CSV table of C-alpha atoms in Angstrom, one decimal:
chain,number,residue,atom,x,y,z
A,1,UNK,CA,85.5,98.7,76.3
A,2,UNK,CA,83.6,95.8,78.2
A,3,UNK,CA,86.5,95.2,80.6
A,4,UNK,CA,86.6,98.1,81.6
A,5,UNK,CA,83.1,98.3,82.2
A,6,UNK,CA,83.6,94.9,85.0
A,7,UNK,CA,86.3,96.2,86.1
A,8,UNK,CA,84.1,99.0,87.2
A,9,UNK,CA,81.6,97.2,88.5
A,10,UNK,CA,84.5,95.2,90.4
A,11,UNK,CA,85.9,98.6,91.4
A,12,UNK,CA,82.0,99.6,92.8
A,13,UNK,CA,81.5,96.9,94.9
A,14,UNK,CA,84.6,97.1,96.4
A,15,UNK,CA,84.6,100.8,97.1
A,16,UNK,CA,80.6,100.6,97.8
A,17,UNK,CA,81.8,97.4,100.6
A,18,UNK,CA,84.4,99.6,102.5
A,19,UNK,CA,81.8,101.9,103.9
A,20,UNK,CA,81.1,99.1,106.4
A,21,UNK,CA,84.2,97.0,106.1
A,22,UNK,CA,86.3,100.0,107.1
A,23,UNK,CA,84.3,103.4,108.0
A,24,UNK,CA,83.0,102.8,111.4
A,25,UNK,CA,85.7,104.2,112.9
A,26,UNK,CA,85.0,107.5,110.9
A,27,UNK,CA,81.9,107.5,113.4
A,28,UNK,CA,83.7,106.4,116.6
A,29,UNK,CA,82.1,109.2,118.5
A,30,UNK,CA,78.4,107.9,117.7
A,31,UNK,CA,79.5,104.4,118.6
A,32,UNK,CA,80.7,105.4,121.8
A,33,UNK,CA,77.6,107.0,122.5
A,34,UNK,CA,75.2,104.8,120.9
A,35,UNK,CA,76.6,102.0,123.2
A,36,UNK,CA,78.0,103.9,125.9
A,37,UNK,CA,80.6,101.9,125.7
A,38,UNK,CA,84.4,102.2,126.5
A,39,UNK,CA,87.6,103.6,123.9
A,40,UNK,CA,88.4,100.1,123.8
A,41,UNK,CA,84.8,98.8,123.0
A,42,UNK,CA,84.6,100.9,120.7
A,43,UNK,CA,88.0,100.1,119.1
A,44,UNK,CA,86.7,96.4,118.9
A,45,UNK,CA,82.9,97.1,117.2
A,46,UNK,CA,84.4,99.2,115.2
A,47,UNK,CA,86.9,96.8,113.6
A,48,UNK,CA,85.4,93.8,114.2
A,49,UNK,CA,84.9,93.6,110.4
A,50,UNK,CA,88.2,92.5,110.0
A,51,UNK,CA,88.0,89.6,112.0
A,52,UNK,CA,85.5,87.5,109.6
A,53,UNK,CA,87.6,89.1,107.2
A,54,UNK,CA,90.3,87.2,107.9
A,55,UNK,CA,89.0,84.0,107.7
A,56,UNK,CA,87.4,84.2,104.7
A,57,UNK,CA,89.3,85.7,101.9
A,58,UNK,CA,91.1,82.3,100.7
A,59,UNK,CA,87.8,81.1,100.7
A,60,UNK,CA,86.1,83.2,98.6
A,61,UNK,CA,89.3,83.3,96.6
A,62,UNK,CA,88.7,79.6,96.3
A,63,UNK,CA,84.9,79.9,95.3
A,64,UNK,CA,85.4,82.5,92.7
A,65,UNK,CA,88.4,79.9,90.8
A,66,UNK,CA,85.4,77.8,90.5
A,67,UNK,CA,82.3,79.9,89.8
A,68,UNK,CA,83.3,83.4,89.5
A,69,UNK,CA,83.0,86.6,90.6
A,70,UNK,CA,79.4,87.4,89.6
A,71,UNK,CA,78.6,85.2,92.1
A,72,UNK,CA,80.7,85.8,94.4
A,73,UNK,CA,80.2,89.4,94.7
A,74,UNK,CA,76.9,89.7,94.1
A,75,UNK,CA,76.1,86.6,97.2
A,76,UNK,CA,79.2,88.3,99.1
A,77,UNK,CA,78.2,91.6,99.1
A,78,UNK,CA,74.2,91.3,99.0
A,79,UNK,CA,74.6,89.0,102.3
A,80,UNK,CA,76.8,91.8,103.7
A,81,UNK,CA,74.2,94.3,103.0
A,82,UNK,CA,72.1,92.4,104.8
A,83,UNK,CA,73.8,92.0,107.7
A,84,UNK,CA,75.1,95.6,108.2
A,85,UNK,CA,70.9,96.2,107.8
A,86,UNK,CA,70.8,93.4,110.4
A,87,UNK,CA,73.3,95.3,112.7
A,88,UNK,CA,70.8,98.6,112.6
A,89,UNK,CA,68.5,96.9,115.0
A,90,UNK,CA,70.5,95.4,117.2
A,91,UNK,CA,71.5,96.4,120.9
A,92,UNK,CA,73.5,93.8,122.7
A,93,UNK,CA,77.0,94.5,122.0
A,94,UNK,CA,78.1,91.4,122.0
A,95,UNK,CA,76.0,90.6,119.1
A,96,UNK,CA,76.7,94.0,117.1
A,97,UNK,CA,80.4,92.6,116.8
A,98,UNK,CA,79.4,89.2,115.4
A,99,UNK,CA,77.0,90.6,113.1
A,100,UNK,CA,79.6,92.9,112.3
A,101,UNK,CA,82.2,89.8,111.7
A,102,UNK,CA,80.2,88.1,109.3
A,103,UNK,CA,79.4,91.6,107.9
A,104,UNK,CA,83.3,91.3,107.1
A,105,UNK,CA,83.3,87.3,106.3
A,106,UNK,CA,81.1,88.2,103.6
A,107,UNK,CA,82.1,92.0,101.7
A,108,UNK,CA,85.5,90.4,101.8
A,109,UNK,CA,84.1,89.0,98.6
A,110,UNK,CA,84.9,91.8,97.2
A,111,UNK,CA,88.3,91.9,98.3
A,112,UNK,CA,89.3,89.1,95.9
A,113,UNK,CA,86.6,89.5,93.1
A,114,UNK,CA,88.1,92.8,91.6
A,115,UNK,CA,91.5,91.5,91.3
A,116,UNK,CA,90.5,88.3,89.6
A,117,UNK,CA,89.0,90.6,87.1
A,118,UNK,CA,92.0,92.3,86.2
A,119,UNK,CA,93.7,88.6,85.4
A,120,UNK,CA,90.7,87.6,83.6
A,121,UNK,CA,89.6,90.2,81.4
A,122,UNK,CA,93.2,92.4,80.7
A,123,UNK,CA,95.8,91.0,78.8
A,124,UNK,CA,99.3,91.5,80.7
A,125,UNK,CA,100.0,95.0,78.5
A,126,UNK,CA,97.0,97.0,80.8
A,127,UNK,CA,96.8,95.0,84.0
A,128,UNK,CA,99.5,97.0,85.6
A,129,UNK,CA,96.5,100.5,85.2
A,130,UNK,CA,94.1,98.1,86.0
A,131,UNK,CA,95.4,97.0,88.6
A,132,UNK,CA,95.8,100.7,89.7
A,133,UNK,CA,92.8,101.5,89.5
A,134,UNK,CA,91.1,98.5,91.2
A,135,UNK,CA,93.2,99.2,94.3
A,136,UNK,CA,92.0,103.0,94.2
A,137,UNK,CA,88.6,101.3,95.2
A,138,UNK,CA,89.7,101.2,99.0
A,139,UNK,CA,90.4,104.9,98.9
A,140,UNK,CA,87.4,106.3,96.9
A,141,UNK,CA,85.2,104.5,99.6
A,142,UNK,CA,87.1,105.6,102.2
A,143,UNK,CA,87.2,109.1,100.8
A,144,UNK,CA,83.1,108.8,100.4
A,145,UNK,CA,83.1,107.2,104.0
A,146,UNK,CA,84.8,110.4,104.9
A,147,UNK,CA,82.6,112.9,103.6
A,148,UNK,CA,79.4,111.3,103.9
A,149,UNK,CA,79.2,109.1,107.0
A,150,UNK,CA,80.1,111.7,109.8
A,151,UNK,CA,77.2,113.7,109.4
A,152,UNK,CA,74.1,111.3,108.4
A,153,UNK,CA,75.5,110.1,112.1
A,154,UNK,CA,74.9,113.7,113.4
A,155,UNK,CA,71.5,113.5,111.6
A,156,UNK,CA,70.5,110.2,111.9
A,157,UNK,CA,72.4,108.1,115.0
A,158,UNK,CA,74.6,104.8,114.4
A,159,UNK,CA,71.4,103.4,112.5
A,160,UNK,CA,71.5,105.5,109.8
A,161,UNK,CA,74.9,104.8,109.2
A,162,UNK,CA,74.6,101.3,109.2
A,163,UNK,CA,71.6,101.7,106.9
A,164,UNK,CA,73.5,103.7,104.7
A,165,UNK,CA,76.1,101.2,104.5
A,166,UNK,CA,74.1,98.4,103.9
A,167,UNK,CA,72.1,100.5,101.1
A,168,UNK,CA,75.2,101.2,99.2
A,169,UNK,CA,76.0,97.3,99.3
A,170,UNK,CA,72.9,95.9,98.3
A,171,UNK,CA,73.2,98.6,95.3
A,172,UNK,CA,76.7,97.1,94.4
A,173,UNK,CA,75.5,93.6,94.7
A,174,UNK,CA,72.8,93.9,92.4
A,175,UNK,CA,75.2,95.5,90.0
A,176,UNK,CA,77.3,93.2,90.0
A,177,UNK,CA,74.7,89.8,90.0
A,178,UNK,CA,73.0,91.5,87.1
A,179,UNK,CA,76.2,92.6,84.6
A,180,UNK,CA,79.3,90.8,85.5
A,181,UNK,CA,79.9,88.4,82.9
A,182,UNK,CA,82.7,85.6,81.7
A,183,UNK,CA,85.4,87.2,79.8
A,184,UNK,CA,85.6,85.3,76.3
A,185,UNK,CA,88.1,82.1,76.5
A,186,UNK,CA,90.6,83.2,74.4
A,187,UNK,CA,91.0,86.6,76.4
A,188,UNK,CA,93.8,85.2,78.8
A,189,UNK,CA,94.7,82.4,77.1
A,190,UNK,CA,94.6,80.3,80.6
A,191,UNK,CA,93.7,76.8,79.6
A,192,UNK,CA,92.9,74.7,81.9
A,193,UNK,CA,93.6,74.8,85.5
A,194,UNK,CA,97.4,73.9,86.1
A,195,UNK,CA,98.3,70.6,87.5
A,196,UNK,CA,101.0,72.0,90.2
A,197,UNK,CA,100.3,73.9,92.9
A,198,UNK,CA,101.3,78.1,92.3
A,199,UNK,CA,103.4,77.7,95.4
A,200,UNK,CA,106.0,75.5,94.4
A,201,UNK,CA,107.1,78.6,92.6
A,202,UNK,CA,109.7,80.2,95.2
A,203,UNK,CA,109.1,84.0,93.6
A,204,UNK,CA,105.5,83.6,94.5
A,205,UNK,CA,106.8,83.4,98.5
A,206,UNK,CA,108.5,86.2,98.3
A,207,UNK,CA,105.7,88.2,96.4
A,208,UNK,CA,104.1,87.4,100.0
A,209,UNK,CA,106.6,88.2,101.9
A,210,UNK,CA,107.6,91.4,100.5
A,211,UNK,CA,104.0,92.5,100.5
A,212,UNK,CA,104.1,91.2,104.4
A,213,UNK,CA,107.6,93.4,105.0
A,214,UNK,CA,106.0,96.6,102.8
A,215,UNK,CA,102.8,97.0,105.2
A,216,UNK,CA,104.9,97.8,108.3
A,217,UNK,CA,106.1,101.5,107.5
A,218,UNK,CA,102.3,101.9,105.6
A,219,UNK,CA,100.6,100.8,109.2
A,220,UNK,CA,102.9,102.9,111.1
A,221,UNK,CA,102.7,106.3,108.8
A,222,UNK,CA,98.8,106.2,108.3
A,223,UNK,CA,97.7,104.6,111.8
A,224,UNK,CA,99.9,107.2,114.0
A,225,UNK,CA,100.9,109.9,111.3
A,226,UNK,CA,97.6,112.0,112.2
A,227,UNK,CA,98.1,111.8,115.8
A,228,UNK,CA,101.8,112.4,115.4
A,229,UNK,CA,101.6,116.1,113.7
A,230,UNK,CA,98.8,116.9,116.5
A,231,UNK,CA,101.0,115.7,119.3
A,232,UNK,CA,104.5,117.0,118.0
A,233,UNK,CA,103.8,119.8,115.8
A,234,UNK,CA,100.5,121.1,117.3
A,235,UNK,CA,98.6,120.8,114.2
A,236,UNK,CA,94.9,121.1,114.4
A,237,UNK,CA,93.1,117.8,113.7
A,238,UNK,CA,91.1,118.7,111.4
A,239,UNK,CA,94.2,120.2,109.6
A,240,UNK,CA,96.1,116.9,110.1
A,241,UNK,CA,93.4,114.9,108.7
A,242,UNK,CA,92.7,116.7,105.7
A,243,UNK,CA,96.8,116.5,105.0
A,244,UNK,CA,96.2,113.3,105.2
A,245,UNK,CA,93.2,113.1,102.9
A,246,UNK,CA,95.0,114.3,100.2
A,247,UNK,CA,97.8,112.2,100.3
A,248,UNK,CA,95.5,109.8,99.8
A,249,UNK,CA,94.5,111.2,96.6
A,250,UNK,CA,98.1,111.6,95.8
A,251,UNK,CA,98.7,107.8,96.7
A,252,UNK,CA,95.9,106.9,94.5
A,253,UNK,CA,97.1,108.8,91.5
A,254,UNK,CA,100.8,106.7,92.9
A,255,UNK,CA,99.3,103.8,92.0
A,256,UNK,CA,97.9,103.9,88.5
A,257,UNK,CA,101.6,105.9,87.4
A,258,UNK,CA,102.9,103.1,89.1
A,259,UNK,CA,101.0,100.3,87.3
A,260,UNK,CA,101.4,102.1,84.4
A,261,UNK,CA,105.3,102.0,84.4
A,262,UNK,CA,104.9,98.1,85.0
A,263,UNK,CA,102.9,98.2,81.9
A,264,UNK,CA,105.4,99.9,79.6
A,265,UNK,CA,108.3,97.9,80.6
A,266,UNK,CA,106.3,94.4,80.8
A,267,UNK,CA,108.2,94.0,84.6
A,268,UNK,CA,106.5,93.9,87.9
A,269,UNK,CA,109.0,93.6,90.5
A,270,UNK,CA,111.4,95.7,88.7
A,271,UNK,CA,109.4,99.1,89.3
A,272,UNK,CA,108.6,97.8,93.1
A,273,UNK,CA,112.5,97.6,93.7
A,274,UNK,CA,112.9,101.2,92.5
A,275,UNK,CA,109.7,102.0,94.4
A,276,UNK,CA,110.9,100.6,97.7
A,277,UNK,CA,114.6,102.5,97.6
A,278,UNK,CA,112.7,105.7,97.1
A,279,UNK,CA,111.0,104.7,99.8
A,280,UNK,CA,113.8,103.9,101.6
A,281,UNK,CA,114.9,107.7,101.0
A,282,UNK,CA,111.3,109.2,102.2
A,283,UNK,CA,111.2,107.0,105.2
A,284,UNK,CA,114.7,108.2,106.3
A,285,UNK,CA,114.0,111.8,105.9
A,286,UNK,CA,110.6,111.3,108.1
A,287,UNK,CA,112.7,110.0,110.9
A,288,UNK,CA,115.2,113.0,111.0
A,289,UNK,CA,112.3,115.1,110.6
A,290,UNK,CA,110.7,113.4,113.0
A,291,UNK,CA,113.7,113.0,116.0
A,292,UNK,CA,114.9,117.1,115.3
A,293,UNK,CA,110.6,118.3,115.0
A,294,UNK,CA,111.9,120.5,112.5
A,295,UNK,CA,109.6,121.3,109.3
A,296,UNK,CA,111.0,118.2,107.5
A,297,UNK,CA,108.5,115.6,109.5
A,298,UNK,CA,105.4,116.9,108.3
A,299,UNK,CA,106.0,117.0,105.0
A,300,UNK,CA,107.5,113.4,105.1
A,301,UNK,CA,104.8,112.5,106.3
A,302,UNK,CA,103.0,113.4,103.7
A,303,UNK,CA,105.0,112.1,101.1
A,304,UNK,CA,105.3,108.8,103.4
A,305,UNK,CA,101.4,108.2,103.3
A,306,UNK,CA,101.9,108.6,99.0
A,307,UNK,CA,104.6,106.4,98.5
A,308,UNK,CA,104.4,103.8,101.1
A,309,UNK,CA,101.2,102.2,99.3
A,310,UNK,CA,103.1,102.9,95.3
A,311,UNK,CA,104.1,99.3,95.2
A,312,UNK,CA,101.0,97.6,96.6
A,313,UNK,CA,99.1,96.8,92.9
A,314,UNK,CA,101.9,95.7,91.6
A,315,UNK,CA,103.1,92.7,94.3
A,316,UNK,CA,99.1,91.7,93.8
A,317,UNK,CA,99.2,92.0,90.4
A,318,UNK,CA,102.5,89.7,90.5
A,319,UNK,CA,101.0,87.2,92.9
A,320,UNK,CA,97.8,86.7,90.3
A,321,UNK,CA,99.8,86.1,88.1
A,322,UNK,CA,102.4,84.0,88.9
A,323,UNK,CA,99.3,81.9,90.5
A,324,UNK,CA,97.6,82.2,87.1
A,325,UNK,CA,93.9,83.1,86.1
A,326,UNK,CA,93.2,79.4,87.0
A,327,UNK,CA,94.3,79.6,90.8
A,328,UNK,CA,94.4,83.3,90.9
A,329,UNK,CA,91.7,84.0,93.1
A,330,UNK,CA,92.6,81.6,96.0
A,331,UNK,CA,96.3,83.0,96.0
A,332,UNK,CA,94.9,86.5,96.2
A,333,UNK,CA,92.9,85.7,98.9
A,334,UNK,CA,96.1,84.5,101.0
A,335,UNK,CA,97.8,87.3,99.9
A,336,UNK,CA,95.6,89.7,101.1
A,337,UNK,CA,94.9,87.4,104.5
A,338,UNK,CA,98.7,87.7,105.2
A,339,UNK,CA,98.5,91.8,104.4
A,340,UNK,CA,95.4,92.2,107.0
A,341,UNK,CA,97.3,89.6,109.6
A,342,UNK,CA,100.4,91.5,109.8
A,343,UNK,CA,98.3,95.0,110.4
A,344,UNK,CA,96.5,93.6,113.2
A,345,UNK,CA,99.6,92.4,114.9
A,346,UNK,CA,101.6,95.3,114.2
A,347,UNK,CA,99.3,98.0,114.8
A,348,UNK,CA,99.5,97.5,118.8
A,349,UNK,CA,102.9,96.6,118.4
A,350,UNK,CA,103.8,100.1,116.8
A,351,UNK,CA,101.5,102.0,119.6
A,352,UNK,CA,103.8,100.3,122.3
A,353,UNK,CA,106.8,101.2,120.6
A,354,UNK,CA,105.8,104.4,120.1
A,355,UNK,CA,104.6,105.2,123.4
A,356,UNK,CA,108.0,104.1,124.7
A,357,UNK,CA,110.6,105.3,122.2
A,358,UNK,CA,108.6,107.6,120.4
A,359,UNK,CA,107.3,108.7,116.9
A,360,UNK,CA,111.3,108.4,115.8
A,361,UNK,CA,111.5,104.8,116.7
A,362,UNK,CA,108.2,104.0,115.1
A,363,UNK,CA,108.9,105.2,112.0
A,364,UNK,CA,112.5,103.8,111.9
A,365,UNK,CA,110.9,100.2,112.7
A,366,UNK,CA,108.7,100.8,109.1
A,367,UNK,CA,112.4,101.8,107.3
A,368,UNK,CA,114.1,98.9,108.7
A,369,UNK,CA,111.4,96.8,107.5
A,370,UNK,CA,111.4,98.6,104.1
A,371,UNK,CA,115.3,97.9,104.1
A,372,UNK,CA,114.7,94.3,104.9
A,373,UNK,CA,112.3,93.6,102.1
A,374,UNK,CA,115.2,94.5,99.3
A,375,UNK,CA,116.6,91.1,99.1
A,376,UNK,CA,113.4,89.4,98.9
A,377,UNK,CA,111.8,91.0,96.3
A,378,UNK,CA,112.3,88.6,93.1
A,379,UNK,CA,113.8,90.9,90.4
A,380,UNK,CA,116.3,88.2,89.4
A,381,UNK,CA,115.1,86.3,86.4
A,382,UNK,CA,112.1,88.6,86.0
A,383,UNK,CA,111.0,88.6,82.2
A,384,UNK,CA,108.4,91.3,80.4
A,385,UNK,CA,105.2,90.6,80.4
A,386,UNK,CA,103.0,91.1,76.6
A,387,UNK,CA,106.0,92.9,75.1
């Protein structure tokens, strides 16, 4: 039972991070206001988490290889509470979006921590619902985010929320600093740490690059999909948003079935093949719903928003491993930094091309990409895992 218990204080800190990391733009009306700033100001304080964490993920991936995660998630996301606290009392924009950077550079901590637990403390038989359930830590503090950011904002202004956010974080931290522990030596049976680098394995590449292929039609669906049923259909959106909010249950509950399948067969890129041609199926049903606005599209979309994020534990399960518990943490750390570079570039991208060709064409450019990532996946040669 003690693994499970880290991997829920892994699973806390992550979820407890994403408040600030990600929920600012739940609150885009108070930021505008607060700063009586501009859409596109707004767009950028509102995101510029994502900037410091960009540059730091291998990093901390790197630090936690060599002192581990109660370290680096209690520093990481302590000094992110502190900065979002920091952030509360601060006018000047310019300096709300470098707090707000290093805000990132730091909870990204987080980011790489709770998967290294899952290498470290599960033998290969559980990490596919551990996995699961780790990556369900984005959506529960979104989900929270939802629910309890927008008001305190109503209540309390922009420096509530920030408060709030930071409060939540420095809770986490202490957790973590205070009960994460060293799973026992014999647990993964790891060794030492190997004497070749993880990527002169070619699979691990195209763990990567799959991963890199697979965010395109996720962007695309949850970015635009909301705006997409208001602007087509005429949906409400409130009505649109709550669709959406429980698809993101749905994809949650995705992902542990998902990891669970990888654990009963022992395979990993196996059930992400199969994954992917259903996906392939959903995606092209969205875009015929989508180009004849018949009842089709919203229901796609839907679906799309489920099973467009199905495979993502188990290509970051598969890159841990292949890296190893060793070097696990730096390779998680690029994986997830290629994952976070492809959004940014192709959420504007998407935008244009929607804007242009329409919702059709955006769409089709996630099923293509979908389509493309088939042959890269490394099924060939795949053996079970702990069977």
């Amino acid at each position: 039972m003690r693994r499970w218990w880290m991997l829920a204080l892994g699973v806390n800190a992550h979820a407890s991070v994403t408040l600030g990391l990600f929920g600012l733009p739940l609150v885009m009306p108070e930021i505008l206001r607060h700063f009586g700033a501009t859409l596109a100001v707004g767009g950028i304080i509102g995101n510029a988490p994502a900037f410091g964490i960009l540059l730091a993920l291998v990093a901390w991936g790197a630090l936690a290889d060599r002192h581990g995660e109660r370290l680096v998630l209690g520093a990481g996301v302590g000094l992110a509470a502190v900065l979002f606290a920091a952030v509360a009392f601060v006018e000047e924009t310019w300096a709300v979006i470098v707090l707000l950077a290093l805000a990132g550079a730091a909870g990204s901590a987080a980011m790489v921590g709770g998967g290294r637990i899952v290498l470290r403390w599960f033998q290969p038989p559980e990490r596919g619902v551990a996995m699961g359930l780790r990556q369900v830590s984005f959506t529960l503090g979104m989900a929270v985010g939802a629910f309890v950011l927008p008001p305190i904002a109503q209540a309390h202004g922009l420096p509530g929320v920030l408060l709030v956010c930071a409060g939540a974080s420095l809770l986490a931290a202490v957790l973590a600093a205070l009960f994460l522990a060293e799973p026992p030596h014999d647990i993964t049976g790891s060794g030492t740490a190997p004497a070749r680098s993880p990527y002169r394995q070619p699979a691990l590449w195209r763990v990567h690059a799959t991963s890199a292929l697979h965010v395109v039609p996720q962007i695309v669906v949850s970015t635009y999909g909301v705006y997409c049923l208001v602007r087509l259909y005429g949906w409400d959106s409130v009505e649109a948003g709550q669709l959406f909010g429980a698809a993101a249950i749905g994809g949650a509950a995705v992902r542990i079935a998902a990891g669970r399948w990888s654990d009963r067969t022992g395979l990993r890129m196996r059930p992400l093949m199969l994954i992917t041609v259903a996906n392939l199926g959903v995606l092209a049903l969205l875009v015929a719903g989508t180009v004849t606005r018949n009842g089709l599209g919203p229901a796609m979309l839907a679906l799309a928003a489920m099973m467009t994020v199905a495979g993502n534990g188990l290509a970051y399960l598969a890159a841990g491993e292949l890296a190893g518990p060793a070097m696990g943490g730096r390779v998680l750390g690029t994986h997830n930094t290629i994952q976070n570079s492809v959004s940014l570039v192709i959420t504007p991208l998407a935008g244009v091309l929607i804007e242009n060709a329409g919702y059709g064409a955006g769409f089709a450019a996630g099923l293509v990409c979908a389509l493309l990532s088939l042959p890269v996946i490394p099924v060939r040669g795949e053996r079970p895992r702990g069977l």
